[in-house]
PDB file of C-alpha atoms and ligand atoms in Angstrom:
ATOM      1  CA  MET U 124       0.000   0.000   0.000  1.00 71.00           C
ATOM      2  CA  LYS U 125       1.319   3.398  -0.918  1.00 88.00           C
ATOM      3  CA  LYS U 126      -1.540   5.825  -0.298  1.00 97.00           C
ATOM      4  CA  ILE U 127      -4.153   5.174   2.360  1.00 98.00           C
ATOM      5  CA  LEU U 128      -7.428   7.037   2.878  1.00 98.00           C
ATOM      6  CA  ILE U 129      -8.919   6.950   6.373  1.00 98.00           C
ATOM      7  CA  ILE U 130     -12.608   7.759   6.494  1.00 97.00           C
ATOM      8  CA  GLY U 131     -13.673   8.854   9.979  1.00 95.00           C
ATOM      9  CA  SER U 132     -10.291  10.169  11.145  1.00 96.00           C
ATOM     10  CA  VAL U 133     -11.765  12.421  13.786  1.00 95.00           C
ATOM     11  CA  GLY U 134     -13.374   9.571  15.738  1.00 95.00           C
ATOM     12  CA  GLN U 135     -12.101   7.598  18.725  1.00 97.00           C
ATOM     13  CA  ILE U 136     -10.112   4.997  16.766  1.00 97.00           C
ATOM     14  CA  GLY U 137      -9.591   6.949  13.533  1.00 97.00           C
ATOM     15  CA  SER U 138      -7.789   9.826  15.251  1.00 96.00           C
ATOM     16  CA  GLU U 139      -5.091   7.555  16.700  1.00 97.00           C
ATOM     17  CA  LEU U 140      -4.949   5.115  13.787  1.00 98.00           C
ATOM     18  CA  THR U 141      -4.282   7.951  11.337  1.00 98.00           C
ATOM     19  CA  LEU U 142      -1.266   9.172  13.321  1.00 98.00           C
ATOM     20  CA  GLU U 143       0.057   5.629  13.734  1.00 98.00           C
ATOM     21  CA  LEU U 144      -0.275   4.875  10.005  1.00 98.00           C
ATOM     22  CA  ARG U 145       1.413   8.193   9.182  1.00 98.00           C
ATOM     23  CA  LYS U 146       4.415   7.058  11.245  1.00 97.00           C
ATOM     24  CA  ILE U 147       4.619   3.840   9.221  1.00 97.00           C
ATOM     25  CA  TYR U 148       3.714   4.960   5.695  1.00 97.00           C
ATOM     26  CA  GLY U 149       4.730   8.648   5.773  1.00 97.00           C
ATOM     27  CA  ASN U 150       2.627  11.707   6.621  1.00 97.00           C
ATOM     28  CA  ASP U 151       1.659  12.581   3.064  1.00 97.00           C
ATOM     29  CA  ASN U 152       0.683   9.011   2.248  1.00 98.00           C
ATOM     30  CA  VAL U 153      -2.140   8.797   4.790  1.00 98.00           C
ATOM     31  CA  VAL U 154      -5.061  11.057   3.931  1.00 98.00           C
ATOM     32  CA  ALA U 155      -7.458  11.801   6.779  1.00 97.00           C
ATOM     33  CA  THR U 156     -11.133  12.674   6.376  1.00 96.00           C
ATOM     34  CA  GLY U 157     -13.847  13.796   8.745  1.00 92.00           C
ATOM     35  CA  ARG U 158     -17.480  14.788   8.330  1.00 89.00           C
ATOM     36  CA  LYS U 159     -17.843  17.944  10.343  1.00 79.00           C
ATOM     37  CA  THR U 160     -16.156  17.726  13.764  1.00 80.00           C
ATOM     38  CA  LYS U 161     -13.113  19.980  13.858  1.00 84.00           C
ATOM     39  CA  PRO U 162      -9.999  17.801  13.593  1.00 89.00           C
ATOM     40  CA  SER U 163      -7.252  18.160  16.193  1.00 91.00           C
ATOM     41  CA  GLU U 164      -4.158  20.246  15.418  1.00 92.00           C
ATOM     42  CA  LYS U 165      -2.114  17.027  15.521  1.00 92.00           C
ATOM     43  CA  LEU U 166      -4.221  15.543  12.759  1.00 94.00           C
ATOM     44  CA  LEU U 167      -4.330  18.713  10.662  1.00 93.00           C
ATOM     45  CA  ASN U 168      -0.637  19.501  10.970  1.00 94.00           C
ATOM     46  CA  SER U 169       0.693  16.028  10.327  1.00 96.00           C
ATOM     47  CA  GLY U 170      -0.740  15.369   6.854  1.00 97.00           C
ATOM     48  CA  PRO U 171      -3.551  15.903   4.341  1.00 97.00           C
ATOM     49  CA  PHE U 172      -7.113  16.319   5.603  1.00 96.00           C
ATOM     50  CA  GLU U 173     -10.378  16.532   3.643  1.00 95.00           C
ATOM     51  CA  PHE U 174     -13.919  17.123   4.826  1.00 92.00           C
ATOM     52  CA  PHE U 175     -16.105  14.356   3.456  1.00 90.00           C
ATOM     53  CA  ASP U 176     -19.542  12.926   4.215  1.00 88.00           C
ATOM     54  CA  THR U 177     -19.004   9.185   4.142  1.00 83.00           C
ATOM     55  CA  THR U 178     -22.039   8.498   1.955  1.00 82.00           C
ATOM     56  CA  GLY U 179     -21.059  10.776  -0.954  1.00 87.00           C
ATOM     57  CA  LYS U 180     -19.648   8.513  -3.650  1.00 93.00           C
ATOM     58  CA  GLU U 181     -18.733  11.249  -6.161  1.00 95.00           C
ATOM     59  CA  LYS U 182     -16.714  13.162  -3.587  1.00 95.00           C
ATOM     60  CA  LEU U 183     -15.018   9.895  -2.544  1.00 97.00           C
ATOM     61  CA  ILE U 184     -13.963   9.256  -6.155  1.00 97.00           C
ATOM     62  CA  GLU U 185     -12.664  12.820  -6.396  1.00 97.00           C
ATOM     63  CA  ILE U 186     -10.539  12.465  -3.226  1.00 97.00           C
ATOM     64  CA  CYS U 187      -9.219   9.031  -4.260  1.00 98.00           C
ATOM     65  CA  LYS U 188      -8.174  10.389  -7.672  1.00 98.00           C
ATOM     66  CA  LYS U 189      -6.644  13.541  -6.202  1.00 97.00           C
ATOM     67  CA  TYR U 190      -4.366  11.582  -3.848  1.00 98.00           C
ATOM     68  CA  LYS U 191      -3.987   8.401  -5.971  1.00 98.00           C
ATOM     69  CA  ILE U 192      -5.408   6.335  -3.111  1.00 98.00           C
ATOM     70  CA  ASP U 193      -4.840   2.569  -3.232  1.00 97.00           C
ATOM     71  CA  ALA U 194      -6.292   1.488   0.132  1.00 98.00           C
ATOM     72  CA  ILE U 195      -9.279   2.681   2.175  1.00 98.00           C
ATOM     73  CA  VAL U 196      -9.867   2.256   5.908  1.00 98.00           C
ATOM     74  CA  ASN U 197     -13.506   2.977   6.697  1.00 97.00           C
ATOM     75  CA  MET U 198     -13.753   3.944  10.371  1.00 97.00           C
ATOM     76  CA  ALA U 199     -16.936   6.029  10.026  1.00 96.00           C
ATOM     77  CA  ALA U 200     -19.972   4.546  11.753  1.00 96.00           C
ATOM     78  CA  ILE U 201     -22.953   5.323  13.942  1.00 97.00           C
ATOM     79  CA  LEU U 202     -22.499   3.143  17.034  1.00 98.00           C
ATOM     80  CA  SER U 203     -24.967   1.070  19.030  1.00 98.00           C
ATOM     81  CA  ALA U 204     -26.595   3.573  21.389  1.00 98.00           C
ATOM     82  CA  THR U 205     -27.047   6.386  18.859  1.00 98.00           C
ATOM     83  CA  GLY U 206     -28.132   3.714  16.388  1.00 98.00           C
ATOM     84  CA  GLU U 207     -31.046   2.755  18.655  1.00 98.00           C
ATOM     85  CA  GLU U 208     -32.092   6.399  18.945  1.00 98.00           C
ATOM     86  CA  LYS U 209     -31.707   6.998  15.199  1.00 98.00           C
ATOM     87  CA  PRO U 210     -31.925   3.642  13.401  1.00 98.00           C
ATOM     88  CA  MET U 211     -32.371   5.140   9.921  1.00 98.00           C
ATOM     89  CA  LEU U 212     -29.304   7.327  10.367  1.00 97.00           C
ATOM     90  CA  ALA U 213     -27.298   4.235  11.439  1.00 98.00           C
ATOM     91  CA  TRP U 214     -28.502   2.345   8.370  1.00 98.00           C
ATOM     92  CA  HIS U 215     -27.748   5.277   6.068  1.00 96.00           C
ATOM     93  CA  VAL U 216     -24.232   6.030   7.353  1.00 96.00           C
ATOM     94  CA  ASN U 217     -23.127   2.450   7.997  1.00 97.00           C
ATOM     95  CA  MET U 218     -24.561   0.802   4.882  1.00 97.00           C
ATOM     96  CA  ASN U 219     -24.543   3.527   2.222  1.00 96.00           C
ATOM     97  CA  GLY U 220     -21.109   4.619   3.413  1.00 96.00           C
ATOM     98  CA  LEU U 221     -19.782   1.077   3.170  1.00 97.00           C
ATOM     99  CA  ILE U 222     -21.257   0.189  -0.210  1.00 97.00           C
ATOM    100  CA  SER U 223     -19.834   3.340  -1.745  1.00 97.00           C
ATOM    101  CA  VAL U 224     -16.371   2.523  -0.319  1.00 98.00           C
ATOM    102  CA  LEU U 225     -16.539  -1.034  -1.680  1.00 98.00           C
ATOM    103  CA  GLU U 226     -17.759   0.109  -5.097  1.00 98.00           C
ATOM    104  CA  VAL U 227     -15.131   2.833  -5.430  1.00 98.00           C
ATOM    105  CA  ALA U 228     -12.398   0.387  -4.358  1.00 98.00           C
ATOM    106  CA  ARG U 229     -13.627  -2.149  -6.899  1.00 98.00           C
ATOM    107  CA  GLU U 230     -13.997   0.374  -9.724  1.00 98.00           C
ATOM    108  CA  MET U 231     -10.575   1.877  -9.037  1.00 98.00           C
ATOM    109  CA  ASN U 232      -8.895  -1.505  -8.617  1.00 97.00           C
ATOM    110  CA  MET U 233      -7.581  -0.730  -5.154  1.00 98.00           C
ATOM    111  CA  GLU U 234      -5.173  -2.915  -3.208  1.00 98.00           C
ATOM    112  CA  GLN U 235      -7.130  -3.141   0.034  1.00 98.00           C
ATOM    113  CA  VAL U 236     -10.183  -2.085   2.041  1.00 98.00           C
ATOM    114  CA  LEU U 237     -10.362  -2.384   5.820  1.00 98.00           C
ATOM    115  CA  VAL U 238     -13.829  -2.286   7.354  1.00 97.00           C
ATOM    116  CA  PRO U 239     -14.103  -2.806  11.093  1.00 98.00           C
ATOM    117  CA  SER U 240     -16.840  -4.960  12.523  1.00 98.00           C
ATOM    118  CA  SER U 241     -17.856  -5.314  16.169  1.00 98.00           C
ATOM    119  CA  ILE U 242     -18.985  -7.623  18.963  1.00 98.00           C
ATOM    120  CA  ALA U 243     -22.359  -6.051  18.123  1.00 98.00           C
ATOM    121  CA  VAL U 244     -22.774  -8.691  15.390  1.00 98.00           C
ATOM    122  CA  PHE U 245     -23.691 -11.113  18.168  1.00 98.00           C
ATOM    123  CA  GLY U 246     -27.085 -11.303  19.835  1.00 98.00           C
ATOM    124  CA  PRO U 247     -28.933 -12.870  22.746  1.00 98.00           C
ATOM    125  CA  GLU U 248     -28.927 -16.332  21.133  1.00 98.00           C
ATOM    126  CA  THR U 249     -25.131 -16.351  20.657  1.00 98.00           C
ATOM    127  CA  PRO U 250     -23.075 -18.364  23.217  1.00 98.00           C
ATOM    128  CA  VAL U 251     -21.849 -15.712  25.686  1.00 98.00           C
ATOM    129  CA  ASP U 252     -18.555 -17.144  26.953  1.00 98.00           C
ATOM    130  CA  ASN U 253     -15.585 -17.499  24.656  1.00 98.00           C
ATOM    131  CA  THR U 254     -17.928 -16.771  21.752  1.00 98.00           C
ATOM    132  CA  PRO U 255     -16.739 -18.763  18.725  1.00 98.00           C
ATOM    133  CA  GLN U 256     -15.640 -17.246  15.436  1.00 98.00           C
ATOM    134  CA  GLU U 257     -18.384 -19.101  13.583  1.00 97.00           C
ATOM    135  CA  THR U 258     -21.619 -18.754  15.526  1.00 98.00           C
ATOM    136  CA  ILE U 259     -25.157 -17.366  15.582  1.00 98.00           C
ATOM    137  CA  LEU U 260     -25.273 -13.784  14.249  1.00 98.00           C
ATOM    138  CA  ARG U 261     -28.714 -12.464  15.154  1.00 98.00           C
ATOM    139  CA  PRO U 262     -28.118  -9.005  16.656  1.00 98.00           C
ATOM    140  CA  THR U 263     -30.950  -6.993  18.172  1.00 98.00           C
ATOM    141  CA  THR U 264     -29.526  -3.512  17.454  1.00 98.00           C
ATOM    142  CA  MET U 265     -29.504  -1.610  14.155  1.00 98.00           C
ATOM    143  CA  TYR U 266     -25.755  -1.136  14.625  1.00 98.00           C
ATOM    144  CA  GLY U 267     -25.354  -4.932  14.856  1.00 98.00           C
ATOM    145  CA  VAL U 268     -27.572  -5.480  11.810  1.00 98.00           C
ATOM    146  CA  THR U 269     -25.377  -3.123   9.757  1.00 98.00           C
ATOM    147  CA  LYS U 270     -22.203  -4.796  11.025  1.00 98.00           C
ATOM    148  CA  VAL U 271     -23.419  -8.301  10.084  1.00 98.00           C
ATOM    149  CA  ALA U 272     -24.416  -6.983   6.658  1.00 98.00           C
ATOM    150  CA  GLY U 273     -21.014  -5.302   6.399  1.00 98.00           C
ATOM    151  CA  GLU U 274     -19.169  -8.549   7.122  1.00 98.00           C
ATOM    152  CA  LEU U 275     -21.251 -10.397   4.534  1.00 98.00           C
ATOM    153  CA  LEU U 276     -20.715  -7.647   1.964  1.00 98.00           C
ATOM    154  CA  GLY U 277     -16.960  -7.619   2.594  1.00 98.00           C
ATOM    155  CA  ASP U 278     -16.729 -11.365   2.099  1.00 98.00           C
ATOM    156  CA  TYR U 279     -18.937 -11.082  -0.997  1.00 98.00           C
ATOM    157  CA  TYR U 280     -16.548  -8.561  -2.582  1.00 98.00           C
ATOM    158  CA  VAL U 281     -13.600 -10.875  -1.829  1.00 98.00           C
ATOM    159  CA  ARG U 282     -15.308 -13.875  -3.414  1.00 98.00           C
ATOM    160  CA  ARG U 283     -17.123 -12.192  -6.282  1.00 98.00           C
ATOM    161  CA  PHE U 284     -14.627  -9.522  -7.355  1.00 98.00           C
ATOM    162  CA  GLY U 285     -11.323 -10.616  -5.802  1.00 97.00           C
ATOM    163  CA  LEU U 286     -11.147  -7.334  -3.849  1.00 98.00           C
ATOM    164  CA  ASP U 287      -8.946  -7.568  -0.742  1.00 98.00           C
ATOM    165  CA  VAL U 288     -11.385  -6.695   2.064  1.00 98.00           C
ATOM    166  CA  ARG U 289     -10.460  -7.248   5.714  1.00 98.00           C
ATOM    167  CA  GLY U 290     -12.201  -6.615   8.992  1.00 98.00           C
ATOM    168  CA  LEU U 291     -12.128  -7.395  12.692  1.00 98.00           C
ATOM    169  CA  ARG U 292     -14.793  -7.488  15.381  1.00 98.00           C
ATOM    170  CA  TYR U 293     -13.656  -4.830  17.823  1.00 98.00           C
ATOM    171  CA  PRO U 294     -14.665  -5.275  21.440  1.00 98.00           C
ATOM    172  CA  GLY U 295     -15.244  -2.105  23.516  1.00 98.00           C
ATOM    173  CA  ILE U 296     -12.235   0.138  22.895  1.00 98.00           C
ATOM    174  CA  ILE U 297     -10.749   2.125  25.793  1.00 98.00           C
ATOM    175  CA  SER U 298      -8.604   5.151  25.027  1.00 98.00           C
ATOM    176  CA  ASN U 299      -7.423   8.538  26.309  1.00 97.00           C
ATOM    177  CA  GLU U 300      -6.960  10.668  23.178  1.00 95.00           C
ATOM    178  CA  THR U 301     -10.422  11.100  21.636  1.00 94.00           C
ATOM    179  CA  LEU U 302     -13.624  10.301  23.517  1.00 94.00           C
ATOM    180  CA  PRO U 303     -15.888   7.664  22.000  1.00 93.00           C
ATOM    181  CA  GLY U 304     -19.403   8.754  21.092  1.00 92.00           C
ATOM    182  CA  GLY U 305     -22.736   6.978  20.977  1.00 96.00           C
ATOM    183  CA  GLY U 306     -21.548   3.507  21.959  1.00 97.00           C
ATOM    184  CA  THR U 307     -22.667   1.171  24.713  1.00 98.00           C
ATOM    185  CA  THR U 308     -19.125   0.446  25.885  1.00 98.00           C
ATOM    186  CA  ASP U 309     -18.416   4.191  26.358  1.00 98.00           C
ATOM    187  CA  TYR U 310     -18.797   3.789  30.156  1.00 98.00           C
ATOM    188  CA  ALA U 311     -15.435   2.009  30.274  1.00 98.00           C
ATOM    189  CA  VAL U 312     -13.773   5.222  29.047  1.00 98.00           C
ATOM    190  CA  ALA U 313     -15.936   7.764  30.908  1.00 98.00           C
ATOM    191  CA  ILE U 314     -15.255   6.018  34.236  1.00 98.00           C
ATOM    192  CA  TYR U 315     -11.530   6.893  34.063  1.00 98.00           C
ATOM    193  CA  TYR U 316     -12.153  10.554  33.238  1.00 98.00           C
ATOM    194  CA  GLU U 317     -14.695  10.882  36.061  1.00 98.00           C
ATOM    195  CA  ALA U 318     -12.392   9.031  38.490  1.00 98.00           C
ATOM    196  CA  ILE U 319      -9.649  11.589  37.824  1.00 98.00           C
ATOM    197  CA  LYS U 320     -11.913  14.641  37.747  1.00 98.00           C
ATOM    198  CA  HIS U 321     -14.476  13.904  40.494  1.00 98.00           C
ATOM    199  CA  LYS U 322     -13.508  10.579  42.134  1.00 98.00           C
ATOM    200  CA  LYS U 323     -16.981   9.266  41.355  1.00 98.00           C
ATOM    201  CA  TYR U 324     -18.974   7.907  38.442  1.00 98.00           C
ATOM    202  CA  THR U 325     -22.580   6.937  37.775  1.00 98.00           C
ATOM    203  CA  CYS U 326     -22.639   4.009  35.375  1.00 98.00           C
ATOM    204  CA  PHE U 327     -25.464   3.402  32.880  1.00 98.00           C
ATOM    205  CA  VAL U 328     -25.117  -0.390  33.041  1.00 98.00           C
ATOM    206  CA  LYS U 329     -25.230  -2.693  36.089  1.00 98.00           C
ATOM    207  CA  GLU U 330     -22.259  -3.700  38.252  1.00 98.00           C
ATOM    208  CA  ASP U 331     -22.196  -7.298  37.006  1.00 98.00           C
ATOM    209  CA  THR U 332     -22.277  -6.381  33.285  1.00 98.00           C
ATOM    210  CA  ARG U 333     -19.352  -8.178  31.660  1.00 98.00           C
ATOM    211  CA  LEU U 334     -18.108  -7.314  28.168  1.00 98.00           C
ATOM    212  CA  PRO U 335     -14.993  -7.941  26.074  1.00 98.00           C
ATOM    213  CA  MET U 336     -12.748  -4.865  26.012  1.00 98.00           C
ATOM    214  CA  MET U 337      -9.410  -3.744  24.558  1.00 98.00           C
ATOM    215  CA  TYR U 338      -6.967  -0.911  25.224  1.00 98.00           C
ATOM    216  CA  MET U 339      -6.174   1.405  22.307  1.00 98.00           C
ATOM    217  CA  PRO U 340      -2.527   0.350  21.818  1.00 98.00           C
ATOM    218  CA  ASP U 341      -3.768  -3.212  21.260  1.00 98.00           C
ATOM    219  CA  CYS U 342      -6.562  -1.960  18.994  1.00 98.00           C
ATOM    220  CA  LEU U 343      -4.032  -0.125  16.816  1.00 98.00           C
ATOM    221  CA  LYS U 344      -1.765  -3.161  16.769  1.00 98.00           C
ATOM    222  CA  ALA U 345      -4.623  -5.514  15.808  1.00 98.00           C
ATOM    223  CA  THR U 346      -5.770  -3.200  13.026  1.00 98.00           C
ATOM    224  CA  ILE U 347      -2.317  -2.644  11.539  1.00 98.00           C
ATOM    225  CA  ASP U 348      -1.271  -6.300  11.917  1.00 98.00           C
ATOM    226  CA  LEU U 349      -4.397  -7.356  10.023  1.00 98.00           C
ATOM    227  CA  MET U 350      -3.784  -4.727   7.319  1.00 98.00           C
ATOM    228  CA  GLN U 351      -0.238  -6.027   6.865  1.00 97.00           C
ATOM    229  CA  ALA U 352      -1.070  -9.746   7.006  1.00 97.00           C
ATOM    230  CA  ASP U 353      -0.341 -11.911   3.982  1.00 96.00           C
ATOM    231  CA  PHE U 354      -3.658 -12.121   2.095  1.00 95.00           C
ATOM    232  CA  SER U 355      -2.905 -15.653   0.871  1.00 94.00           C
ATOM    233  CA  LYS U 356      -2.745 -16.905   4.488  1.00 94.00           C
ATOM    234  CA  LEU U 357      -6.182 -15.551   5.425  1.00 97.00           C
ATOM    235  CA  LYS U 358      -9.040 -18.028   5.568  1.00 97.00           C
ATOM    236  CA  HIS U 359     -11.403 -15.458   7.089  1.00 98.00           C
ATOM    237  CA  HIS U 360     -11.619 -11.909   5.794  1.00 98.00           C
ATOM    238  CA  SER U 361     -14.136  -9.462   7.203  1.00 98.00           C
ATOM    239  CA  ASP U 362     -15.066 -10.984  10.538  1.00 98.00           C
ATOM    240  CA  PHE U 363     -12.110 -11.806  12.808  1.00 98.00           C
ATOM    241  CA  ASN U 364     -12.893 -12.071  16.521  1.00 98.00           C
ATOM    242  CA  VAL U 365     -10.190 -10.229  18.493  1.00 98.00           C
ATOM    243  CA  GLY U 366     -10.046 -10.473  22.273  1.00 97.00           C
ATOM    244  CA  ALA U 367      -7.857  -8.826  24.885  1.00 98.00           C
ATOM    245  CA  MET U 368      -9.651  -8.713  28.244  1.00 98.00           C
ATOM    246  CA  SER U 369     -13.073  -9.221  29.748  1.00 98.00           C
ATOM    247  CA  PHE U 370     -14.335  -7.589  32.949  1.00 98.00           C
ATOM    248  CA  THR U 371     -17.463  -6.478  34.786  1.00 98.00           C
ATOM    249  CA  VAL U 372     -18.024  -2.839  35.708  1.00 98.00           C
ATOM    250  CA  GLY U 373     -17.486  -3.847  39.349  1.00 98.00           C
ATOM    251  CA  GLU U 374     -14.064  -5.298  38.473  1.00 98.00           C
ATOM    252  CA  LEU U 375     -13.214  -2.155  36.510  1.00 98.00           C
ATOM    253  CA  ALA U 376     -14.141   0.029  39.510  1.00 98.00           C
ATOM    254  CA  ASP U 377     -12.032  -2.209  41.809  1.00 98.00           C
ATOM    255  CA  SER U 378      -9.064  -1.820  39.490  1.00 98.00           C
ATOM    256  CA  ILE U 379      -9.418   1.997  39.688  1.00 98.00           C
ATOM    257  CA  LYS U 380      -9.776   1.822  43.502  1.00 98.00           C
ATOM    258  CA  LYS U 381      -6.315   0.238  43.708  1.00 98.00           C
ATOM    259  CA  TYR U 382      -4.929   3.626  42.617  1.00 97.00           C
ATOM    260  CA  ILE U 383      -7.725   5.985  43.786  1.00 98.00           C
ATOM    261  CA  PRO U 384      -8.952   4.326  47.011  1.00 98.00           C
ATOM    262  CA  ASP U 385     -11.795   6.821  47.630  1.00 97.00           C
ATOM    263  CA  PHE U 386     -13.290   6.388  44.133  1.00 98.00           C
ATOM    264  CA  GLU U 387     -17.065   5.821  44.328  1.00 98.00           C
ATOM    265  CA  ILE U 388     -19.385   4.248  41.773  1.00 98.00           C
ATOM    266  CA  LYS U 389     -23.190   4.219  41.493  1.00 98.00           C
ATOM    267  CA  TYR U 390     -25.370   2.365  39.006  1.00 98.00           C
ATOM    268  CA  GLU U 391     -28.337   3.797  37.105  1.00 98.00           C
ATOM    269  CA  PRO U 392     -28.956   1.426  34.188  1.00 98.00           C
ATOM    270  CA  ASP U 393     -30.750   2.825  31.126  1.00 98.00           C
ATOM    271  CA  PHE U 394     -31.679   1.491  27.658  1.00 98.00           C
ATOM    272  CA  ARG U 395     -28.039   0.590  27.025  1.00 98.00           C
ATOM    273  CA  GLN U 396     -28.289  -2.249  29.572  1.00 98.00           C
ATOM    274  CA  ALA U 397     -30.330  -4.346  27.119  1.00 98.00           C
ATOM    275  CA  ILE U 398     -27.731  -3.739  24.402  1.00 98.00           C
ATOM    276  CA  ALA U 399     -24.879  -4.782  26.701  1.00 98.00           C
ATOM    277  CA  ASP U 400     -26.848  -7.856  27.814  1.00 98.00           C
ATOM    278  CA  SER U 401     -27.197  -8.991  24.191  1.00 98.00           C
ATOM    279  CA  TRP U 402     -23.403  -9.074  23.662  1.00 98.00           C
ATOM    280  CA  PRO U 403     -20.847 -11.711  24.713  1.00 98.00           C
ATOM    281  CA  ASN U 404     -18.744 -11.811  27.886  1.00 98.00           C
ATOM    282  CA  SER U 405     -15.605 -12.834  26.009  1.00 98.00           C
ATOM    283  CA  VAL U 406     -14.602 -14.016  22.532  1.00 98.00           C
ATOM    284  CA  ASP U 407     -12.551 -16.859  21.088  1.00 98.00           C
ATOM    285  CA  ASP U 408      -9.981 -15.213  18.825  1.00 98.00           C
ATOM    286  CA  SER U 409      -7.986 -18.291  17.838  1.00 98.00           C
ATOM    287  CA  ALA U 410      -8.593 -17.670  14.101  1.00 98.00           C
ATOM    288  CA  ALA U 411      -6.921 -14.218  14.387  1.00 98.00           C
ATOM    289  CA  ARG U 412      -4.075 -15.754  16.402  1.00 98.00           C
ATOM    290  CA  GLU U 413      -3.531 -18.538  13.854  1.00 98.00           C
ATOM    291  CA  GLU U 414      -4.036 -16.616  10.610  1.00 98.00           C
ATOM    292  CA  TRP U 415      -2.183 -13.375  11.375  1.00 98.00           C
ATOM    293  CA  GLY U 416      -0.476 -13.843  14.733  1.00 97.00           C
ATOM    294  CA  TRP U 417      -2.781 -11.727  16.911  1.00 98.00           C
ATOM    295  CA  LYS U 418      -1.612 -11.319  20.528  1.00 97.00           C
ATOM    296  CA  PRO U 419      -2.742  -8.565  22.917  1.00 98.00           C
ATOM    297  CA  SER U 420      -0.423  -6.893  25.439  1.00 98.00           C
ATOM    298  CA  TYR U 421      -2.616  -5.120  28.011  1.00 98.00           C
ATOM    299  CA  ASP U 422      -4.730  -6.541  30.818  1.00 97.00           C
ATOM    300  CA  LEU U 423      -7.126  -4.629  33.073  1.00 98.00           C
ATOM    301  CA  ASP U 424      -4.589  -3.436  35.666  1.00 97.00           C
ATOM    302  CA  SER U 425      -1.870  -2.443  33.212  1.00 98.00           C
ATOM    303  CA  MET U 426      -4.488  -0.511  31.235  1.00 98.00           C
ATOM    304  CA  THR U 427      -5.837   1.190  34.382  1.00 98.00           C
ATOM    305  CA  GLN U 428      -2.359   2.324  35.416  1.00 98.00           C
ATOM    306  CA  ASP U 429      -1.702   3.813  31.995  1.00 98.00           C
ATOM    307  CA  MET U 430      -5.153   5.423  31.627  1.00 98.00           C
ATOM    308  CA  LEU U 431      -4.945   7.092  35.052  1.00 98.00           C
ATOM    309  CA  LYS U 432      -1.423   8.334  34.366  1.00 98.00           C
ATOM    310  CA  VAL U 433      -2.262   9.873  30.972  1.00 98.00           C
ATOM    311  CA  ILE U 434      -5.635  11.338  31.995  1.00 98.00           C
ATOM    312  CA  GLY U 435      -4.159  12.542  35.308  1.00 98.00           C
ATOM    313  CA  GLU U 436      -1.471  14.478  33.430  1.00 97.00           C
ATOM    314  CA  LYS U 437      -4.058  16.029  31.097  1.00 97.00           C
ATOM    315  CA  HIS U 438      -6.120  17.061  34.114  1.00 97.00           C
ATOM    316  CA  LYS U 439      -3.124  18.680  35.822  1.00 97.00           C
ATOM    317  CA  LYS U 440      -2.444  20.694  32.672  1.00 96.00           C
ATOM    318  CA  GLY U 441      -6.085  21.822  32.597  1.00 95.00           C
ATOM    319  CA  LEU U 442      -6.735  20.060  29.298  1.00 93.00           C
ATOM    320  CA  ILE U 443      -9.767  18.164  30.578  1.00 91.00           C
TER     321      ILE U 443
HETATM  322  N1  LIG D 750     -18.089   0.212  21.160  1.00 71.34           N
HETATM  323  C1  LIG D 750     -19.189  -0.190  20.323  1.00 71.34           C
HETATM  324  C2  LIG D 750     -20.492   0.238  20.883  1.00 71.34           C
HETATM  325  O1  LIG D 750     -20.622   0.278  22.066  1.00 71.34           O
HETATM  326  C3  LIG D 750     -19.189  -1.680  20.114  1.00 71.34           C
HETATM  327  O2  LIG D 750     -18.504  -1.963  18.935  1.00 71.34           O
HETATM  328  O3  LIG D 750     -21.399   0.508  20.176  1.00 71.34           O
END
């Protein structure tokens, strides 16, 4: 890959992935796009940036021609909680955005497309512990519906057109650069910010809610390792389970209390509880481990230490 386009560079994962890919492939070879949120100075000053609404195919063609793009990473999506409030918006952004990316990549003979999927592809009938790679995909959220369709579409483009499409099922992603927005797993990020700022947090899911989670450095590693994997060794394409850790909110709060002993947590579950309850506790990622050598580095306590350090420093500087 010589020139990569990242759609959704202003989001939680996109903002960090863009900078990481710029380090590897060169600043000018990684073109960032965002819809309307103002990009950070870091993003703007480190390489090209274009405003782009993910569903506009003509504009996508124009950008791809302008920069001679040969790979697209599509990080733009409406996540689970916003998707339940605005299902048609989730369908529009997630599906029309994706099909235009796949069509442009096919028409322009691109080298690769990366489309992330999510644990949201699973549903209440899916086995909850160590959820297999191949299993029941009957999600109950619009976000999940679009992610299942996205996996199927990705695999269809591989089989039907020989396009190199790859994707991985992200668990909840925890990070300290850009806040997530509109997801169910957002509590696992907000809790750290509130612990530093106010030493207390009110969580919108119950104490015993257990979900698969991953720290951003592992998320970046998983994404880039999959992008760089040898295509001929992949048996799966758009749907790799990737695991790192699995914890309840109570365990997360206990991990924070090791470093902030007077941290307090309360629980006021809302509509997001049902979404969390429909997702697995943990996933079996042996296909990712076998096919492209996936191996996470962070566990709950090492992540907590790092999150509190980074967010604590930002707080001291008055940045948050
Ligand atoms: N973090 C996402 C969400 O909560 C799951 O992929 O919607």
